[in-house]
Amino acid sequence: MIESLNEQLTPYKKQLIHHPIYSNIASKDDLRLFMEDHVYAVWDFMSLVKKLQLELTTTSLPWQPPTDNATARLINEIVWGEETDLDKDGNAVSHFEMYLNAMKQIGANPNGILDMLTALSQGKELFDLIDNAKLPSYVSDFLRFTFQIIEENKIHKIAAVFTFGREDLIPDMFISMIKKMNRDKEQSFDQTIYYFERHIEVDGDTHGPLAIQMIKNLCGTDPNKWNEAISASKTALKMRIALWDGIHSKISQPEKLLI
């Protein structure tokens, strides 16, 4: 079944790899616009990870051994890497905070996501915030899908969205383009470059095969679970394509979208 899943997802992955957004980010202003919307996806990724940790490892007392040690190790490794990685100066920091620091370096505005986090800490309801935050529809739709999947509480679907819907499909030329902009002594993008390179490195060879095994374990021989995993993965990739489409349009016609 995993072969069928990969085969069905390939067209969507190709769309993401070859998306015109990557070649359209050609200046600091373009990168600012990209990061101000993409930061929401960087943030909500952690909720997928933490949900998997809650369901697949032992987080209650008294402690009991996890049912699947290999999967528990994978999730704990990912949480460790995403929540407490080292930044370019060797400081412990989450990838989300690493991204915020990169935004600050290039002058991108983080107030939207920070205001949302403040409201959540004050007890505001998440879906109300998504609906009322005056976000672009492609951002609010993306967030709504992620948290609806989490709220549905079908762990095989959450794992599928995490594994296939949020897989790093960033082409090398995108990082090369940012590096080229970074050569201009008037500009500095080193924290942005570090974030993308580090994120891809952390999610590389080890996590990929283990995540696939996690899907196999969770779906087992149940055809309904496999079908739901495939459907959720497809939708996740479509939502990501829609997010890229929206940001691409914003970068292409910023003056029209800011009116």
PDB file of C-alpha atoms in Angstrom:
ATOM      1  CA  MET A   1       0.000   0.000   0.000  1.00  0.00           C
ATOM      2  CA  ILE A   2       2.862   2.397   0.668  1.00  0.00           C
ATOM      3  CA  GLU A   3       3.874   2.109  -3.004  1.00  0.00           C
ATOM      4  CA  SER A   4       0.342   3.035  -4.080  1.00  0.00           C
ATOM      5  CA  LEU A   5       0.357   5.983  -1.690  1.00  0.00           C
ATOM      6  CA  ASN A   6       3.671   7.285  -3.039  1.00  0.00           C
ATOM      7  CA  GLU A   7       2.493   6.831  -6.626  1.00  0.00           C
ATOM      8  CA  GLN A   8      -0.707   8.804  -5.999  1.00  0.00           C
ATOM      9  CA  LEU A   9       1.162  11.636  -4.267  1.00  0.00           C
ATOM     10  CA  THR A  10       3.900  12.025  -6.901  1.00  0.00           C
ATOM     11  CA  PRO A  11       1.998  14.501  -9.160  1.00  0.00           C
ATOM     12  CA  TYR A  12       1.351  16.832  -6.206  1.00  0.00           C
ATOM     13  CA  LYS A  13       4.967  16.631  -5.047  1.00  0.00           C
ATOM     14  CA  LYS A  14       6.148  17.510  -8.554  1.00  0.00           C
ATOM     15  CA  GLN A  15       3.860  20.542  -8.555  1.00  0.00           C
ATOM     16  CA  LEU A  16       5.456  21.734  -5.328  1.00  0.00           C
ATOM     17  CA  ILE A  17       9.045  21.080  -6.401  1.00  0.00           C
ATOM     18  CA  HIS A  18       8.521  22.967  -9.672  1.00  0.00           C
ATOM     19  CA  HIS A  19       6.277  25.702  -8.285  1.00  0.00           C
ATOM     20  CA  PRO A  20       7.005  29.147  -9.803  1.00  0.00           C
ATOM     21  CA  ILE A  21       7.133  30.744  -6.340  1.00  0.00           C
ATOM     22  CA  TYR A  22      10.774  29.723  -5.933  1.00  0.00           C
ATOM     23  CA  SER A  23      12.018  31.574  -9.001  1.00  0.00           C
ATOM     24  CA  ASN A  24       9.761  34.533  -8.186  1.00  0.00           C
ATOM     25  CA  ILE A  25      11.509  35.365  -4.898  1.00  0.00           C
ATOM     26  CA  ALA A  26      14.216  37.650  -6.228  1.00  0.00           C
ATOM     27  CA  SER A  27      14.572  40.428  -3.639  1.00  0.00           C
ATOM     28  CA  LYS A  28      14.477  41.110   0.086  1.00  0.00           C
ATOM     29  CA  ASP A  29      10.928  42.475  -0.262  1.00  0.00           C
ATOM     30  CA  ASP A  30       9.824  39.251  -1.989  1.00  0.00           C
ATOM     31  CA  LEU A  31      11.404  37.182   0.784  1.00  0.00           C
ATOM     32  CA  ARG A  32       9.692  39.312   3.442  1.00  0.00           C
ATOM     33  CA  LEU A  33       6.279  38.718   1.871  1.00  0.00           C
ATOM     34  CA  PHE A  34       6.980  34.986   1.630  1.00  0.00           C
ATOM     35  CA  MET A  35       8.096  34.647   5.245  1.00  0.00           C
ATOM     36  CA  GLU A  36       5.233  36.699   6.697  1.00  0.00           C
ATOM     37  CA  ASP A  37       2.769  34.090   5.391  1.00  0.00           C
ATOM     38  CA  HIS A  38       4.935  30.958   5.525  1.00  0.00           C
ATOM     39  CA  VAL A  39       5.610  31.477   9.259  1.00  0.00           C
ATOM     40  CA  TYR A  40       2.109  30.140  10.028  1.00  0.00           C
ATOM     41  CA  ALA A  41       3.030  26.804   8.422  1.00  0.00           C
ATOM     42  CA  VAL A  42       6.291  26.728  10.394  1.00  0.00           C
ATOM     43  CA  TRP A  43       4.243  27.228  13.570  1.00  0.00           C
ATOM     44  CA  ASP A  44       1.389  24.769  12.984  1.00  0.00           C
ATOM     45  CA  PHE A  45       3.844  22.015  12.015  1.00  0.00           C
ATOM     46  CA  MET A  46       4.788  21.803  15.704  1.00  0.00           C
ATOM     47  CA  SER A  47       1.190  21.035  16.676  1.00  0.00           C
ATOM     48  CA  LEU A  48       1.227  18.008  14.350  1.00  0.00           C
ATOM     49  CA  VAL A  49       4.479  16.861  15.968  1.00  0.00           C
ATOM     50  CA  LYS A  50       3.208  17.394  19.521  1.00  0.00           C
ATOM     51  CA  LYS A  51      -0.060  15.577  18.798  1.00  0.00           C
ATOM     52  CA  LEU A  52       1.927  12.564  17.581  1.00  0.00           C
ATOM     53  CA  GLN A  53       4.066  12.755  20.713  1.00  0.00           C
ATOM     54  CA  LEU A  54       0.969  12.826  22.939  1.00  0.00           C
ATOM     55  CA  GLU A  55      -0.559   9.803  21.209  1.00  0.00           C
ATOM     56  CA  LEU A  56       2.490   7.647  20.465  1.00  0.00           C
ATOM     57  CA  THR A  57       4.719   8.167  23.495  1.00  0.00           C
ATOM     58  CA  THR A  58       4.028   8.060  27.212  1.00  0.00           C
ATOM     59  CA  THR A  59       3.122  11.524  28.500  1.00  0.00           C
ATOM     60  CA  SER A  60       0.958  10.551  31.480  1.00  0.00           C
ATOM     61  CA  LEU A  61       1.712   9.370  34.998  1.00  0.00           C
ATOM     62  CA  PRO A  62       2.445   6.797  36.240  1.00  0.00           C
ATOM     63  CA  TRP A  63       4.719   6.075  33.278  1.00  0.00           C
ATOM     64  CA  GLN A  64       4.177   3.007  31.094  1.00  0.00           C
ATOM     65  CA  PRO A  65       6.439   1.712  28.293  1.00  0.00           C
ATOM     66  CA  PRO A  66       5.311   2.928  24.839  1.00  0.00           C
ATOM     67  CA  THR A  67       3.536   0.414  22.617  1.00  0.00           C
ATOM     68  CA  ASP A  68       5.907   1.033  19.698  1.00  0.00           C
ATOM     69  CA  ASN A  69       9.416   1.937  20.840  1.00  0.00           C
ATOM     70  CA  ALA A  70      10.755   2.736  17.357  1.00  0.00           C
ATOM     71  CA  THR A  71       7.914   5.174  16.654  1.00  0.00           C
ATOM     72  CA  ALA A  72       8.236   6.723  20.122  1.00  0.00           C
ATOM     73  CA  ARG A  73      11.952   7.260  19.484  1.00  0.00           C
ATOM     74  CA  LEU A  74      11.248   8.866  16.100  1.00  0.00           C
ATOM     75  CA  ILE A  75       8.698  11.291  17.532  1.00  0.00           C
ATOM     76  CA  ASN A  76      10.879  12.195  20.508  1.00  0.00           C
ATOM     77  CA  GLU A  77      13.841  12.782  18.164  1.00  0.00           C
ATOM     78  CA  ILE A  78      11.741  15.054  15.968  1.00  0.00           C
ATOM     79  CA  VAL A  79      10.411  17.002  18.962  1.00  0.00           C
ATOM     80  CA  TRP A  80      13.964  17.360  20.282  1.00  0.00           C
ATOM     81  CA  GLY A  81      15.184  18.610  16.903  1.00  0.00           C
ATOM     82  CA  GLU A  82      12.256  20.942  16.218  1.00  0.00           C
ATOM     83  CA  GLU A  83      11.749  22.313  19.726  1.00  0.00           C
ATOM     84  CA  THR A  84      15.327  22.583  21.014  1.00  0.00           C
ATOM     85  CA  ASP A  85      17.723  22.678  18.057  1.00  0.00           C
ATOM     86  CA  LEU A  86      20.860  24.844  17.959  1.00  0.00           C
ATOM     87  CA  ASP A  87      20.867  28.098  16.020  1.00  0.00           C
ATOM     88  CA  LYS A  88      23.848  29.302  13.987  1.00  0.00           C
ATOM     89  CA  ASP A  89      25.433  30.710  17.170  1.00  0.00           C
ATOM     90  CA  GLY A  90      24.986  27.481  19.144  1.00  0.00           C
ATOM     91  CA  ASN A  91      22.001  28.601  21.244  1.00  0.00           C
ATOM     92  CA  ALA A  92      19.149  26.174  21.989  1.00  0.00           C
ATOM     93  CA  VAL A  93      16.068  27.364  20.117  1.00  0.00           C
ATOM     94  CA  SER A  94      12.992  25.972  18.383  1.00  0.00           C
ATOM     95  CA  HIS A  95      12.816  26.061  14.600  1.00  0.00           C
ATOM     96  CA  PHE A  96       9.856  28.414  14.924  1.00  0.00           C
ATOM     97  CA  GLU A  97      11.919  30.894  16.952  1.00  0.00           C
ATOM     98  CA  MET A  98      14.808  30.385  14.527  1.00  0.00           C
ATOM     99  CA  TYR A  99      12.417  31.424  11.753  1.00  0.00           C
ATOM    100  CA  LEU A 100      11.258  34.487  13.720  1.00  0.00           C
ATOM    101  CA  ASN A 101      14.900  35.530  14.158  1.00  0.00           C
ATOM    102  CA  ALA A 102      15.447  35.164  10.410  1.00  0.00           C
ATOM    103  CA  MET A 103      12.353  37.306   9.796  1.00  0.00           C
ATOM    104  CA  LYS A 104      13.680  39.969  12.158  1.00  0.00           C
ATOM    105  CA  GLN A 105      17.029  40.012  10.335  1.00  0.00           C
ATOM    106  CA  ILE A 106      15.431  40.866   6.989  1.00  0.00           C
ATOM    107  CA  GLY A 107      12.763  43.201   8.392  1.00  0.00           C
ATOM    108  CA  ALA A 108       9.740  40.915   7.903  1.00  0.00           C
ATOM    109  CA  ASN A 109       6.761  41.671  10.154  1.00  0.00           C
ATOM    110  CA  PRO A 110       6.030  38.872  12.689  1.00  0.00           C
ATOM    111  CA  ASN A 111       3.158  40.676  14.449  1.00  0.00           C
ATOM    112  CA  GLY A 112       0.385  38.565  12.903  1.00  0.00           C
ATOM    113  CA  ILE A 113       1.615  35.233  14.242  1.00  0.00           C
ATOM    114  CA  LEU A 114       2.800  36.754  17.547  1.00  0.00           C
ATOM    115  CA  ASP A 115      -0.606  38.360  18.145  1.00  0.00           C
ATOM    116  CA  MET A 116      -2.236  34.977  17.508  1.00  0.00           C
ATOM    117  CA  LEU A 117       0.053  33.262  20.025  1.00  0.00           C
ATOM    118  CA  THR A 118      -0.654  35.970  22.613  1.00  0.00           C
ATOM    119  CA  ALA A 119      -4.410  35.548  22.128  1.00  0.00           C
ATOM    120  CA  LEU A 120      -4.083  31.756  22.487  1.00  0.00           C
ATOM    121  CA  SER A 121      -2.141  32.194  25.739  1.00  0.00           C
ATOM    122  CA  GLN A 122      -5.041  34.333  26.994  1.00  0.00           C
ATOM    123  CA  GLY A 123      -7.476  31.491  26.379  1.00  0.00           C
ATOM    124  CA  LYS A 124      -8.964  32.577  23.047  1.00  0.00           C
ATOM    125  CA  GLU A 125     -10.425  29.791  20.887  1.00  0.00           C
ATOM    126  CA  LEU A 126      -8.146  28.742  18.020  1.00  0.00           C
ATOM    127  CA  PHE A 127     -10.732  28.449  15.232  1.00  0.00           C
ATOM    128  CA  ASP A 128     -12.255  31.822  16.197  1.00  0.00           C
ATOM    129  CA  LEU A 129      -8.806  33.362  15.920  1.00  0.00           C
ATOM    130  CA  ILE A 130      -8.213  31.782  12.521  1.00  0.00           C
ATOM    131  CA  ASP A 131     -11.586  33.081  11.295  1.00  0.00           C
ATOM    132  CA  ASN A 132     -11.155  36.602  12.691  1.00  0.00           C
ATOM    133  CA  ALA A 133      -7.438  37.291  12.281  1.00  0.00           C
ATOM    134  CA  LYS A 134      -7.805  38.920   8.831  1.00  0.00           C
ATOM    135  CA  LEU A 135      -5.404  36.394   7.376  1.00  0.00           C
ATOM    136  CA  PRO A 136      -5.231  35.748   3.632  1.00  0.00           C
ATOM    137  CA  SER A 137      -7.685  32.957   2.805  1.00  0.00           C
ATOM    138  CA  TYR A 138      -4.871  30.653   1.660  1.00  0.00           C
ATOM    139  CA  VAL A 139      -3.258  30.954   5.126  1.00  0.00           C
ATOM    140  CA  SER A 140      -6.473  30.556   7.142  1.00  0.00           C
ATOM    141  CA  ASP A 141      -7.548  27.570   4.996  1.00  0.00           C
ATOM    142  CA  PHE A 142      -4.143  25.961   5.545  1.00  0.00           C
ATOM    143  CA  LEU A 143      -4.332  26.404   9.329  1.00  0.00           C
ATOM    144  CA  ARG A 144      -7.949  25.286   9.503  1.00  0.00           C
ATOM    145  CA  PHE A 145      -7.138  22.039   7.669  1.00  0.00           C
ATOM    146  CA  THR A 146      -4.201  21.247   9.975  1.00  0.00           C
ATOM    147  CA  PHE A 147      -6.154  21.726  13.181  1.00  0.00           C
ATOM    148  CA  GLN A 148      -9.271  19.971  11.885  1.00  0.00           C
ATOM    149  CA  ILE A 149      -7.098  16.919  11.172  1.00  0.00           C
ATOM    150  CA  ILE A 150      -5.683  17.140  14.702  1.00  0.00           C
ATOM    151  CA  GLU A 151      -9.147  17.606  16.235  1.00  0.00           C
ATOM    152  CA  GLU A 152     -10.507  14.597  14.311  1.00  0.00           C
ATOM    153  CA  ASN A 153      -8.031  12.544  16.361  1.00  0.00           C
ATOM    154  CA  LYS A 154      -7.370   9.775  13.820  1.00  0.00           C
ATOM    155  CA  ILE A 155      -3.711   9.186  14.490  1.00  0.00           C
ATOM    156  CA  HIS A 156      -2.997   7.442  11.149  1.00  0.00           C
ATOM    157  CA  LYS A 157      -4.327  10.522   9.297  1.00  0.00           C
ATOM    158  CA  ILE A 158      -2.306  12.911  11.465  1.00  0.00           C
ATOM    159  CA  ALA A 159       0.819  10.818  10.855  1.00  0.00           C
ATOM    160  CA  ALA A 160       0.144  10.802   7.095  1.00  0.00           C
ATOM    161  CA  VAL A 161      -0.289  14.590   6.959  1.00  0.00           C
ATOM    162  CA  PHE A 162       2.883  14.995   9.007  1.00  0.00           C
ATOM    163  CA  THR A 163       4.909  12.541   6.898  1.00  0.00           C
ATOM    164  CA  PHE A 164       3.741  13.367   3.376  1.00  0.00           C
ATOM    165  CA  GLY A 165       1.924  16.695   3.591  1.00  0.00           C
ATOM    166  CA  ARG A 166       4.761  18.501   5.345  1.00  0.00           C
ATOM    167  CA  GLU A 167       7.731  16.753   3.766  1.00  0.00           C
ATOM    168  CA  ASP A 168      10.523  19.138   2.827  1.00  0.00           C
ATOM    169  CA  LEU A 169      10.092  19.703  -0.892  1.00  0.00           C
ATOM    170  CA  ILE A 170      12.289  22.799  -1.134  1.00  0.00           C
ATOM    171  CA  PRO A 171      14.390  22.715  -4.325  1.00  0.00           C
ATOM    172  CA  ASP A 172      18.117  23.436  -4.098  1.00  0.00           C
ATOM    173  CA  MET A 173      17.754  26.407  -6.421  1.00  0.00           C
ATOM    174  CA  PHE A 174      15.594  28.236  -3.839  1.00  0.00           C
ATOM    175  CA  ILE A 175      18.383  28.199  -1.243  1.00  0.00           C
ATOM    176  CA  SER A 176      20.925  29.028  -3.974  1.00  0.00           C
ATOM    177  CA  MET A 177      18.852  32.082  -4.898  1.00  0.00           C
ATOM    178  CA  ILE A 178      18.811  33.313  -1.286  1.00  0.00           C
ATOM    179  CA  LYS A 179      22.571  32.702  -1.072  1.00  0.00           C
ATOM    180  CA  LYS A 180      23.030  34.791  -4.205  1.00  0.00           C
ATOM    181  CA  MET A 181      21.068  37.661  -2.628  1.00  0.00           C
ATOM    182  CA  ASN A 182      23.158  37.221   0.529  1.00  0.00           C
ATOM    183  CA  ARG A 183      26.353  38.046  -1.401  1.00  0.00           C
ATOM    184  CA  ASP A 184      25.188  41.657  -1.603  1.00  0.00           C
ATOM    185  CA  LYS A 185      26.998  43.363   1.284  1.00  0.00           C
ATOM    186  CA  GLU A 186      23.999  45.640   1.783  1.00  0.00           C
ATOM    187  CA  GLN A 187      21.869  42.638   2.764  1.00  0.00           C
ATOM    188  CA  SER A 188      22.135  39.691   5.136  1.00  0.00           C
ATOM    189  CA  PHE A 189      20.124  36.503   4.802  1.00  0.00           C
ATOM    190  CA  ASP A 190      22.415  34.147   6.705  1.00  0.00           C
ATOM    191  CA  GLN A 191      19.795  33.260   9.343  1.00  0.00           C
ATOM    192  CA  THR A 192      17.225  32.467   6.649  1.00  0.00           C
ATOM    193  CA  ILE A 193      19.729  30.277   4.803  1.00  0.00           C
ATOM    194  CA  TYR A 194      20.646  28.520   8.057  1.00  0.00           C
ATOM    195  CA  TYR A 195      16.980  27.855   8.876  1.00  0.00           C
ATOM    196  CA  PHE A 196      16.169  26.202   5.529  1.00  0.00           C
ATOM    197  CA  GLU A 197      19.411  24.218   5.358  1.00  0.00           C
ATOM    198  CA  ARG A 198      19.089  23.071   8.965  1.00  0.00           C
ATOM    199  CA  HIS A 199      15.424  22.151   8.623  1.00  0.00           C
ATOM    200  CA  ILE A 200      16.137  20.034   5.543  1.00  0.00           C
ATOM    201  CA  GLU A 201      19.154  18.417   7.246  1.00  0.00           C
ATOM    202  CA  VAL A 202      17.188  17.528  10.402  1.00  0.00           C
ATOM    203  CA  ASP A 203      14.311  16.077   8.356  1.00  0.00           C
ATOM    204  CA  GLY A 204      16.669  14.135   6.094  1.00  0.00           C
ATOM    205  CA  ASP A 205      17.768  10.546   5.729  1.00  0.00           C
ATOM    206  CA  THR A 206      16.927   9.212   9.201  1.00  0.00           C
ATOM    207  CA  HIS A 207      13.499  10.686   9.836  1.00  0.00           C
ATOM    208  CA  GLY A 208      12.072   9.894   6.389  1.00  0.00           C
ATOM    209  CA  PRO A 209      12.332   6.072   6.473  1.00  0.00           C
ATOM    210  CA  LEU A 210      11.256   5.975  10.145  1.00  0.00           C
ATOM    211  CA  ALA A 211       8.197   8.095   9.393  1.00  0.00           C
ATOM    212  CA  ILE A 212       7.251   5.725   6.552  1.00  0.00           C
ATOM    213  CA  GLN A 213       7.539   2.807   8.973  1.00  0.00           C
ATOM    214  CA  MET A 214       5.318   4.696  11.419  1.00  0.00           C
ATOM    215  CA  ILE A 215       2.605   4.959   8.731  1.00  0.00           C
ATOM    216  CA  LYS A 216       2.918   1.239   7.976  1.00  0.00           C
ATOM    217  CA  ASN A 217       2.560   0.386  11.667  1.00  0.00           C
ATOM    218  CA  LEU A 218      -0.437   2.667  12.199  1.00  0.00           C
ATOM    219  CA  CYS A 219      -2.350   1.565   9.087  1.00  0.00           C
ATOM    220  CA  GLY A 220      -1.355  -2.088   9.257  1.00  0.00           C
ATOM    221  CA  THR A 221      -3.527  -4.204   6.961  1.00  0.00           C
ATOM    222  CA  ASP A 222      -6.637  -2.042   7.342  1.00  0.00           C
ATOM    223  CA  PRO A 223      -7.632  -0.813   3.838  1.00  0.00           C
ATOM    224  CA  ASN A 224      -9.874   1.908   5.300  1.00  0.00           C
ATOM    225  CA  LYS A 225      -6.975   3.391   7.244  1.00  0.00           C
ATOM    226  CA  TRP A 226      -4.758   3.321   4.159  1.00  0.00           C
ATOM    227  CA  ASN A 227      -7.453   5.037   2.070  1.00  0.00           C
ATOM    228  CA  GLU A 228      -7.914   7.693   4.745  1.00  0.00           C
ATOM    229  CA  ALA A 229      -4.147   8.205   4.970  1.00  0.00           C
ATOM    230  CA  ILE A 230      -3.905   8.620   1.181  1.00  0.00           C
ATOM    231  CA  SER A 231      -6.849  11.033   1.075  1.00  0.00           C
ATOM    232  CA  ALA A 232      -5.502  13.141   3.972  1.00  0.00           C
ATOM    233  CA  SER A 233      -2.026  13.273   2.386  1.00  0.00           C
ATOM    234  CA  LYS A 234      -3.452  14.397  -0.961  1.00  0.00           C
ATOM    235  CA  THR A 235      -5.495  17.134   0.695  1.00  0.00           C
ATOM    236  CA  ALA A 236      -2.479  18.276   2.724  1.00  0.00           C
ATOM    237  CA  LEU A 237      -0.394  18.604  -0.448  1.00  0.00           C
ATOM    238  CA  LYS A 238      -3.230  20.443  -2.210  1.00  0.00           C
ATOM    239  CA  MET A 239      -3.440  22.862   0.729  1.00  0.00           C
ATOM    240  CA  ARG A 240       0.289  23.446   0.506  1.00  0.00           C
ATOM    241  CA  ILE A 241       0.051  24.088  -3.237  1.00  0.00           C
ATOM    242  CA  ALA A 242      -2.775  26.571  -2.544  1.00  0.00           C
ATOM    243  CA  LEU A 243      -0.584  28.280   0.081  1.00  0.00           C
ATOM    244  CA  TRP A 244       2.253  28.568  -2.446  1.00  0.00           C
ATOM    245  CA  ASP A 245      -0.183  29.829  -5.118  1.00  0.00           C
ATOM    246  CA  GLY A 246      -1.466  32.525  -2.771  1.00  0.00           C
ATOM    247  CA  ILE A 247       1.969  33.742  -1.709  1.00  0.00           C
ATOM    248  CA  HIS A 248       3.138  33.628  -5.335  1.00  0.00           C
ATOM    249  CA  SER A 249       0.249  35.897  -6.389  1.00  0.00           C
ATOM    250  CA  LYS A 250       0.968  38.247  -3.494  1.00  0.00           C
ATOM    251  CA  ILE A 251       4.617  38.557  -4.506  1.00  0.00           C
ATOM    252  CA  SER A 252       3.719  38.976  -8.186  1.00  0.00           C
ATOM    253  CA  GLN A 253       1.157  41.725  -7.549  1.00  0.00           C
ATOM    254  CA  PRO A 254       1.916  43.212  -4.121  1.00  0.00           C
ATOM    255  CA  GLU A 255       0.498  46.646  -4.915  1.00  0.00           C
ATOM    256  CA  LYS A 256      -2.902  45.166  -5.868  1.00  0.00           C
ATOM    257  CA  LEU A 257      -3.145  42.923  -2.815  1.00  0.00           C
ATOM    258  CA  LEU A 258      -2.153  45.632  -0.336  1.00  0.00           C
ATOM    259  CA  ILE A 259      -4.939  48.034  -1.374  1.00  0.00           C
TER     260      ILE A 259
END
